[in-house]
Tab-separated table of C-alpha atoms in Angstrom:
chain	number	residue	atom	x	y	z
I	167	MET	CA	-26.270	169.161	-88.208
I	168	ALA	CA	-28.857	167.198	-86.260
I	169	SER	CA	-27.419	163.908	-85.191
I	170	GLN	CA	-28.920	160.734	-83.824
I	171	TRP	CA	-27.476	161.767	-80.456
I	172	ASP	CA	-29.921	164.699	-80.238
I	173	ASP	CA	-33.004	162.527	-79.975
I	174	LEU	CA	-33.857	161.894	-76.326
I	175	SER	CA	-37.406	160.624	-76.842
I	176	LEU	CA	-36.800	156.955	-76.024
I	177	LEU	CA	-33.916	157.535	-73.672
I	178	LEU	CA	-35.610	156.875	-70.339
I	179	ASP	CA	-37.000	153.518	-71.451
I	180	SER	CA	-33.936	152.022	-73.105
I	181	PRO	CA	-31.823	149.426	-71.249
I	182	ASP	CA	-28.860	150.738	-69.280
I	183	SER	CA	-25.870	149.608	-71.261
I	184	LEU	CA	-23.346	149.975	-68.439
I	185	SER	CA	-25.089	147.103	-66.668
I	186	PHE	CA	-24.013	143.768	-68.065
I	187	SER	CA	-26.528	142.969	-70.754
I	188	GLY	CA	-25.482	139.529	-72.021
I	189	ARG	CA	-26.349	140.529	-75.593
I	190	GLY	CA	-23.183	139.165	-77.085
I	191	THR	CA	-22.639	137.214	-80.285
I	192	ILE	CA	-20.404	134.754	-78.453
I	193	LYS	CA	-21.936	132.449	-75.844
I	194	ASP	CA	-20.788	129.378	-73.933
I	195	LYS	CA	-20.475	126.443	-76.308
I	196	VAL	CA	-22.715	123.531	-75.381
I	197	GLY	CA	-20.898	120.237	-74.882
I	198	PHE	CA	-17.615	122.054	-74.409
I	199	ASN	CA	-14.497	119.987	-73.761
I	200	ALA	CA	-11.343	121.972	-72.953
I	201	GLY	CA	-9.038	118.989	-73.415
I	202	GLU	CA	-10.348	118.202	-76.887
I	203	ASP	CA	-10.093	121.833	-77.940
I	204	ALA	CA	-6.562	122.123	-76.582
I	205	ALA	CA	-5.533	118.987	-78.492
I	206	ALA	CA	-7.072	120.310	-81.727
I	207	LEU	CA	-5.286	123.654	-81.288
I	208	ARG	CA	-2.014	121.901	-80.579
I	209	LYS	CA	-2.348	119.861	-83.746
I	210	ALA	CA	-3.226	122.997	-85.733
I	211	ILE	CA	-0.199	124.868	-84.381
I	212	GLU	CA	2.440	122.136	-84.287
I	213	GLY	CA	1.520	120.368	-87.517
I	214	ILE	CA	3.201	121.172	-90.791
I	215	GLY	CA	1.853	124.615	-91.596
I	216	THR	CA	-0.662	126.092	-89.212
I	217	THR	CA	-4.295	125.209	-89.767
I	218	GLU	CA	-5.725	128.698	-89.356
I	219	LYS	CA	-9.311	127.552	-89.818
I	220	THR	CA	-9.113	125.404	-86.666
I	221	LEU	CA	-7.714	128.312	-84.650
I	222	ILE	CA	-10.483	130.623	-85.859
I	223	ASP	CA	-13.323	128.132	-85.417
I	224	ILE	CA	-12.353	127.222	-81.876
I	225	LEU	CA	-11.366	130.633	-80.559
I	226	THR	CA	-14.337	132.565	-81.954
I	227	GLN	CA	-16.925	129.932	-80.968
I	228	ARG	CA	-16.081	129.584	-77.258
I	229	SER	CA	-16.823	132.042	-74.477
I	230	SER	CA	-13.989	133.886	-72.787
I	231	ALA	CA	-14.331	131.686	-69.673
I	232	GLN	CA	-14.103	128.578	-71.859
I	233	ARG	CA	-11.055	129.976	-73.652
I	234	GLN	CA	-9.375	130.328	-70.253
I	235	GLN	CA	-10.027	126.637	-69.580
I	236	ILE	CA	-8.525	125.799	-72.975
I	237	CYS	CA	-5.429	127.847	-72.078
I	238	LYS	CA	-5.024	125.868	-68.882
I	239	ALA	CA	-5.498	122.514	-70.650
I	240	TYR	CA	-3.031	123.559	-73.348
I	241	LYS	CA	-0.394	124.459	-70.799
I	242	ASP	CA	-0.969	121.233	-68.840
I	243	VAL	CA	-0.384	119.151	-71.952
I	244	THR	CA	2.368	121.101	-73.728
I	245	GLY	CA	4.068	122.957	-70.882
I	246	LYS	CA	3.759	126.065	-73.037
I	247	SER	CA	1.240	128.875	-72.776
I	248	LEU	CA	-1.241	129.145	-75.626
I	249	VAL	CA	-0.394	132.851	-75.979
I	250	ASP	CA	3.276	131.981	-76.582
I	251	ALA	CA	2.311	129.251	-79.041
I	252	LEU	CA	0.056	131.623	-80.988
I	253	GLU	CA	2.681	134.362	-80.959
I	254	GLY	CA	5.270	131.955	-82.302
I	255	ASP	CA	3.039	130.626	-85.013
I	256	THR	CA	0.910	133.470	-86.366
I	257	HIS	CA	1.710	137.072	-87.154
I	258	GLY	CA	0.329	140.549	-87.769
I	259	GLN	CA	-3.293	141.475	-87.104
I	260	PHE	CA	-4.290	137.808	-87.075
I	261	GLU	CA	-1.878	137.116	-84.231
I	262	ASP	CA	-3.071	140.205	-82.342
I	263	ILE	CA	-6.726	139.236	-82.472
I	264	LEU	CA	-6.141	135.589	-81.476
I	265	VAL	CA	-3.999	136.677	-78.531
I	266	ALA	CA	-6.714	139.191	-77.557
I	267	LEU	CA	-9.302	136.396	-77.625
I	268	VAL	CA	-7.338	134.181	-75.228
I	269	THR	CA	-6.567	137.056	-72.830
I	270	PRO	CA	-9.051	137.484	-69.927
I	271	PRO	CA	-11.158	140.655	-70.489
I	272	ALA	CA	-9.818	142.662	-67.526
I	273	GLN	CA	-6.275	141.734	-68.484
I	274	PHE	CA	-6.911	142.790	-72.088
I	275	ASP	CA	-8.347	146.167	-70.987
I	276	MET	CA	-5.343	146.656	-68.730
I	277	GLN	CA	-2.872	145.857	-71.522
I	278	GLU	CA	-4.623	148.272	-73.884
I	279	ILE	CA	-4.488	151.022	-71.254
I	280	ARG	CA	-0.796	150.365	-70.643
I	281	LYS	CA	-0.103	150.453	-74.373
I	282	ALA	CA	-1.931	153.781	-74.586
I	283	MET	CA	0.305	155.247	-71.867
I	284	LYS	CA	3.616	153.728	-72.957
I	285	GLY	CA	6.297	155.518	-74.881
I	286	ALA	CA	6.277	159.066	-76.139
I	287	GLY	CA	2.845	160.603	-76.196
I	288	THR	CA	-0.325	159.118	-74.831
I	289	THR	CA	-3.088	157.639	-76.970
I	290	GLU	CA	-5.860	159.623	-75.328
I	291	SER	CA	-8.596	158.191	-77.539
I	292	THR	CA	-7.966	154.669	-76.180
I	293	LEU	CA	-8.108	155.875	-72.569
I	294	ILE	CA	-11.354	157.721	-73.310
I	295	GLU	CA	-12.980	154.763	-75.081
I	296	ILE	CA	-12.188	152.275	-72.317
I	297	LEU	CA	-12.737	154.398	-69.218
I	298	ALA	CA	-15.969	156.023	-70.457
I	299	SER	CA	-17.645	152.762	-71.448
I	300	ARG	CA	-16.828	150.350	-68.624
I	301	SER	CA	-18.934	149.635	-65.537
I	302	ASN	CA	-17.526	150.045	-62.014
I	303	HIS	CA	-17.064	146.294	-61.913
I	304	GLN	CA	-15.022	146.280	-65.134
I	305	ILE	CA	-12.962	149.254	-63.981
I	306	LYS	CA	-12.185	147.596	-60.678
I	307	ALA	CA	-11.123	144.387	-62.457
I	308	LEU	CA	-8.877	146.288	-64.840
I	309	SER	CA	-7.398	148.365	-61.990
I	310	ASP	CA	-6.653	145.206	-59.994
I	311	ALA	CA	-4.955	143.694	-63.045
I	312	TYR	CA	-2.982	146.919	-63.496
I	313	LEU	CA	-1.774	146.928	-59.917
I	314	GLN	CA	-0.796	143.277	-60.141
I	315	GLU	CA	1.114	143.819	-63.377
I	316	THR	CA	2.888	147.093	-62.580
I	317	GLY	CA	2.884	147.311	-58.786
I	318	LYS	CA	1.306	150.756	-59.113
I	319	ALA	CA	-2.222	152.075	-58.966
I	320	LEU	CA	-3.724	152.975	-62.332
I	321	THR	CA	-4.857	156.346	-60.982
I	322	TYR	CA	-1.274	157.043	-59.859
I	323	ASP	CA	0.159	156.359	-63.321
I	324	LEU	CA	-2.617	158.326	-65.029
I	325	LYS	CA	-1.614	161.380	-62.999
I	326	SER	CA	1.768	161.458	-64.703
I	327	GLU	CA	0.282	160.921	-68.171
I	328	VAL	CA	-2.706	163.234	-68.364
I	329	SER	CA	-3.244	166.649	-66.867
I	330	GLY	CA	-5.724	169.456	-66.409
I	331	ASP	CA	-9.467	168.912	-66.456
I	332	PHE	CA	-9.076	166.125	-68.986
I	333	GLY	CA	-6.744	164.293	-66.601
I	334	LYS	CA	-9.102	164.922	-63.717
I	335	THR	CA	-11.982	163.379	-65.687
I	336	LEU	CA	-10.056	160.227	-66.615
I	337	ILE	CA	-8.763	159.765	-63.078
I	338	THR	CA	-12.283	160.186	-61.686
I	339	LEU	CA	-13.576	157.576	-64.155
I	340	ALA	CA	-10.694	155.254	-63.248
I	341	GLU	CA	-11.737	155.403	-59.586
I	342	GLY	CA	-14.916	153.574	-60.649
I	343	LYS	CA	-17.192	155.328	-58.203
I	344	ARG	CA	-20.266	155.849	-60.358
I	345	ASP	CA	-23.470	155.476	-58.374
I	346	GLU	CA	-25.180	152.258	-59.396
I	347	SER	CA	-28.623	152.623	-57.922
I	348	LYS	CA	-31.532	152.249	-60.340
I	349	ASN	CA	-33.690	154.818	-58.595
I	350	VAL	CA	-34.132	158.165	-60.261
I	351	ASP	CA	-34.524	161.298	-58.177
I	352	ALA	CA	-36.360	163.678	-60.499
I	353	ALA	CA	-35.788	166.730	-58.293
I	354	LYS	CA	-32.061	166.050	-58.180
I	355	ALA	CA	-31.993	165.614	-61.968
I	356	LYS	CA	-33.603	169.037	-62.344
I	357	ALA	CA	-31.139	170.548	-59.875
I	358	ASP	CA	-28.140	168.935	-61.635
I	359	ALA	CA	-29.391	170.161	-65.011
I	360	LYS	CA	-29.563	173.667	-63.592
I	361	VAL	CA	-26.050	173.394	-62.121
I	362	LEU	CA	-24.697	172.248	-65.510
I	363	TYR	CA	-26.555	174.994	-67.343
I	364	GLU	CA	-25.238	177.639	-65.002
I	365	ALA	CA	-21.707	176.200	-65.101
I	366	GLY	CA	-21.662	176.249	-68.907
I	367	GLU	CA	-24.083	177.972	-71.253
I	368	LYS	CA	-25.103	180.645	-68.818
I	369	LYS	CA	-21.688	181.560	-67.525
I	370	TRP	CA	-18.858	183.635	-68.915
I	371	GLY	CA	-16.242	180.879	-69.078
I	372	THR	CA	-17.153	177.341	-68.087
I	373	ASP	CA	-16.894	175.723	-64.658
I	374	GLU	CA	-15.579	172.349	-65.816
I	375	SER	CA	-15.411	170.789	-62.365
I	376	LYS	CA	-19.220	170.690	-62.112
I	377	PHE	CA	-19.443	168.773	-65.387
I	378	ILE	CA	-16.759	166.319	-64.295
I	379	ASP	CA	-18.325	165.681	-60.909
I	380	ILE	CA	-21.882	165.120	-62.158
I	381	LEU	CA	-20.996	163.124	-65.289
I	382	CYS	CA	-18.517	160.820	-63.543
I	383	HIS	CA	-20.485	160.069	-60.376
I	384	ARG	CA	-24.229	159.927	-61.074
I	385	SER	CA	-25.886	156.665	-62.087
I	386	VAL	CA	-26.846	156.066	-65.714
I	387	PRO	CA	-30.647	156.251	-65.084
I	388	GLN	CA	-30.125	159.439	-63.074
I	389	LEU	CA	-27.990	161.035	-65.788
I	390	ARG	CA	-30.531	160.131	-68.463
I	391	GLN	CA	-33.197	162.006	-66.537
I	392	THR	CA	-30.738	164.894	-66.167
I	393	LEU	CA	-30.138	164.960	-69.954
I	394	VAL	CA	-33.881	165.275	-70.526
I	395	GLU	CA	-34.186	168.021	-67.891
I	396	TYR	CA	-31.195	169.843	-69.384
I	397	LYS	CA	-32.786	169.943	-72.823
I	398	ASN	CA	-36.055	171.194	-71.330
I	399	LEU	CA	-34.164	173.933	-69.533
I	400	SER	CA	-31.738	175.116	-72.193
I	401	GLY	CA	-33.328	174.062	-75.468
I	402	LYS	CA	-30.057	172.322	-76.382
I	403	THR	CA	-28.803	168.861	-75.538
I	404	LEU	CA	-26.009	168.641	-72.989
I	405	GLN	CA	-23.807	167.172	-75.727
I	406	GLN	CA	-24.366	170.250	-77.911
I	407	SER	CA	-23.496	172.504	-74.983
I	408	ILE	CA	-20.301	170.574	-74.226
I	409	GLU	CA	-19.338	170.746	-77.896
I	410	SER	CA	-19.811	174.500	-78.008
I	411	GLU	CA	-18.286	175.277	-74.588
I	412	MET	CA	-15.239	173.024	-74.544
I	413	SER	CA	-12.548	171.761	-76.855
I	414	GLY	CA	-9.821	169.178	-77.243
I	415	ASN	CA	-9.556	166.076	-75.091
I	416	LEU	CA	-11.844	167.398	-72.369
I	417	GLU	CA	-14.657	167.892	-74.866
I	418	GLU	CA	-13.967	164.437	-76.270
I	419	VAL	CA	-14.102	162.598	-72.950
I	420	LEU	CA	-17.231	164.402	-71.688
I	421	VAL	CA	-19.039	163.783	-74.983
I	422	ALA	CA	-17.987	160.113	-74.785
I	423	ILE	CA	-19.472	159.834	-71.273
I	424	VAL	CA	-22.733	161.422	-72.410
I	425	LYS	CA	-22.883	159.062	-75.402
I	426	CYS	CA	-22.232	156.021	-73.195
I	427	VAL	CA	-24.952	157.165	-70.796
I	428	LYS	CA	-27.317	157.188	-73.756
I	429	SER	CA	-26.109	154.035	-75.486
I	430	VAL	CA	-22.804	152.215	-75.235
I	431	PRO	CA	-23.692	150.106	-78.314
I	432	ALA	CA	-24.317	153.221	-80.438
I	433	TYR	CA	-21.062	154.735	-79.173
I	434	MET	CA	-19.159	151.552	-80.076
I	435	ALA	CA	-20.863	151.347	-83.486
I	436	GLU	CA	-19.685	154.876	-84.203
I	437	LEU	CA	-16.093	154.052	-83.201
I	438	LEU	CA	-16.130	150.891	-85.330
I	439	HIS	CA	-17.341	152.864	-88.324
I	440	LYS	CA	-14.649	155.485	-87.790
I	441	SER	CA	-11.992	152.758	-87.528
I	442	MET	CA	-12.874	151.512	-91.015
I	443	LYS	CA	-13.909	154.462	-93.114
I	444	GLY	CA	-11.439	156.560	-95.051
I	445	ALA	CA	-7.907	155.631	-95.950
I	446	GLY	CA	-6.447	152.804	-93.925
I	447	THR	CA	-8.136	150.820	-91.200
I	448	ASN	CA	-7.398	151.317	-87.520
I	449	GLU	CA	-7.048	147.619	-86.732
I	450	ALA	CA	-6.158	148.202	-83.088
I	451	VAL	CA	-9.548	149.838	-82.440
I	452	LEU	CA	-11.395	147.319	-84.575
I	453	THR	CA	-9.810	144.357	-82.767
I	454	ARG	CA	-10.287	145.849	-79.310
I	455	ILE	CA	-13.974	146.653	-79.718
I	456	MET	CA	-14.899	143.403	-81.486
I	457	VAL	CA	-13.156	141.308	-78.837
I	458	SER	CA	-14.110	143.290	-75.751
I	459	ARG	CA	-17.809	143.672	-76.650
I	460	SER	CA	-18.253	140.159	-78.106
I	461	GLU	CA	-19.987	138.786	-75.004
I	462	ILE	CA	-21.577	141.979	-73.746
I	463	ASP	CA	-23.540	143.845	-76.403
I	464	MET	CA	-22.258	142.956	-79.881
I	465	MET	CA	-25.797	142.106	-81.034
I	466	ASP	CA	-26.924	145.599	-80.058
I	467	ILE	CA	-23.823	147.174	-81.636
I	468	LYS	CA	-24.691	145.420	-84.930
I	469	ALA	CA	-28.257	146.734	-84.755
I	470	GLU	CA	-27.092	150.292	-83.993
I	471	TYR	CA	-24.494	150.119	-86.772
I	472	LYS	CA	-27.176	149.193	-89.287
I	473	LYS	CA	-29.432	151.980	-88.043
I	474	LEU	CA	-26.693	154.615	-88.135
I	475	PHE	CA	-24.878	153.769	-91.341
I	476	GLY	CA	-27.429	151.877	-93.412
I	477	ARG	CA	-25.045	148.947	-93.901
I	478	SER	CA	-24.306	145.891	-91.833
I	479	LEU	CA	-21.189	145.789	-89.668
I	480	TYR	CA	-20.511	142.387	-91.220
I	481	SER	CA	-20.371	143.743	-94.777
I	482	ASP	CA	-18.136	146.660	-93.774
I	483	ILE	CA	-15.690	144.327	-92.043
I	484	GLU	CA	-15.815	142.076	-95.085
I	485	SER	CA	-14.927	144.857	-97.511
I	486	ASP	CA	-12.417	146.568	-95.240
I	487	THR	CA	-10.202	143.770	-93.948
I	488	GLY	CA	-8.645	140.664	-95.434
I	489	GLY	CA	-7.304	137.184	-94.917
I	490	ASP	CA	-7.481	135.261	-91.653
I	491	TYR	CA	-7.858	138.525	-89.732
I	492	ARG	CA	-11.104	139.163	-91.605
I	493	LYS	CA	-12.329	135.603	-90.994
I	494	THR	CA	-11.690	135.975	-87.265
I	495	LEU	CA	-13.537	139.309	-87.075
I	496	LEU	CA	-16.481	137.835	-88.976
I	497	GLY	CA	-16.478	134.834	-86.647
I	498	ILE	CA	-16.846	137.206	-83.698
I	499	CYS	CA	-19.401	139.353	-85.510
I	500	GLY	CA	-21.714	136.397	-86.099
I	501	ALA	CA	-24.257	136.087	-88.907
I	502	ASP	CA	-24.639	138.941	-91.363
I	503	ASP	CA	-27.814	140.959	-90.803
I	504	LYS	CA	-28.260	142.143	-94.414
I	505	ALA	CA	-32.000	141.850	-94.300
């Protein structure tokens, strides 16, 4: 089945989505006053019955940096952290998403990674989603937060959780050493494409280490050129080759990297769709992506969602979730783009 991922025609001209793009639905609020907001939240939480509307309006209409100032003002006035107040006063998915909104982004990523590694079994899909889609800067911030929280390096803990080539890929991503130069070396792209072709399609058995090294270290513009060269050389896209040569978690993480090299927003749109379709909604994924992309590329994710699934993200959230949780998600999503 041909998929939208097979089309490389516009690839070299599209914006690099691992660089901060500032295409979020949430921006700094003009005329912001942390003290006023903190007082309004306090009233909403401590009054008789919580005024959910106030919580939603304030927390989805302020930038993450502003929410941090509100947290500080709240603590100064009440002596209690806003997270604790929200946890004591709301519950379920609504509580989870409000707490996510008032958690600094690197801290939130770190907590999600810890959750994915805690307890019996590892949630590999969460590790893949976060580590494949974050920039070096984001990975460093989340690693610093991890070290501060646990006293251990993230790469050290990953080693005991994931193994084999899949483990090697995640650990390499978690080192955050992707080249960030914008210059493309066409000859090197050709050479890399040839190395990948010879390590996979052309070889009896696949040399995974070549895939891991190239996909985890080259810059996004460089890898895009390599994807084009690979298709010229083999007649297949690199994603198709990975899908036919590999399986399991390794296939999943390498495909995720290739998708993020092409378009992080399209990758996120796909994950959002998957989190809602079928029986039951995966609220953890829905909450994480909506919150963590809200100031980066949510506008682009909405556009990709529409293109891929023929419906607006807004209307799918509306029909798939309920109550105050739904209202909060829609607040983050911003205006419906039905048209």
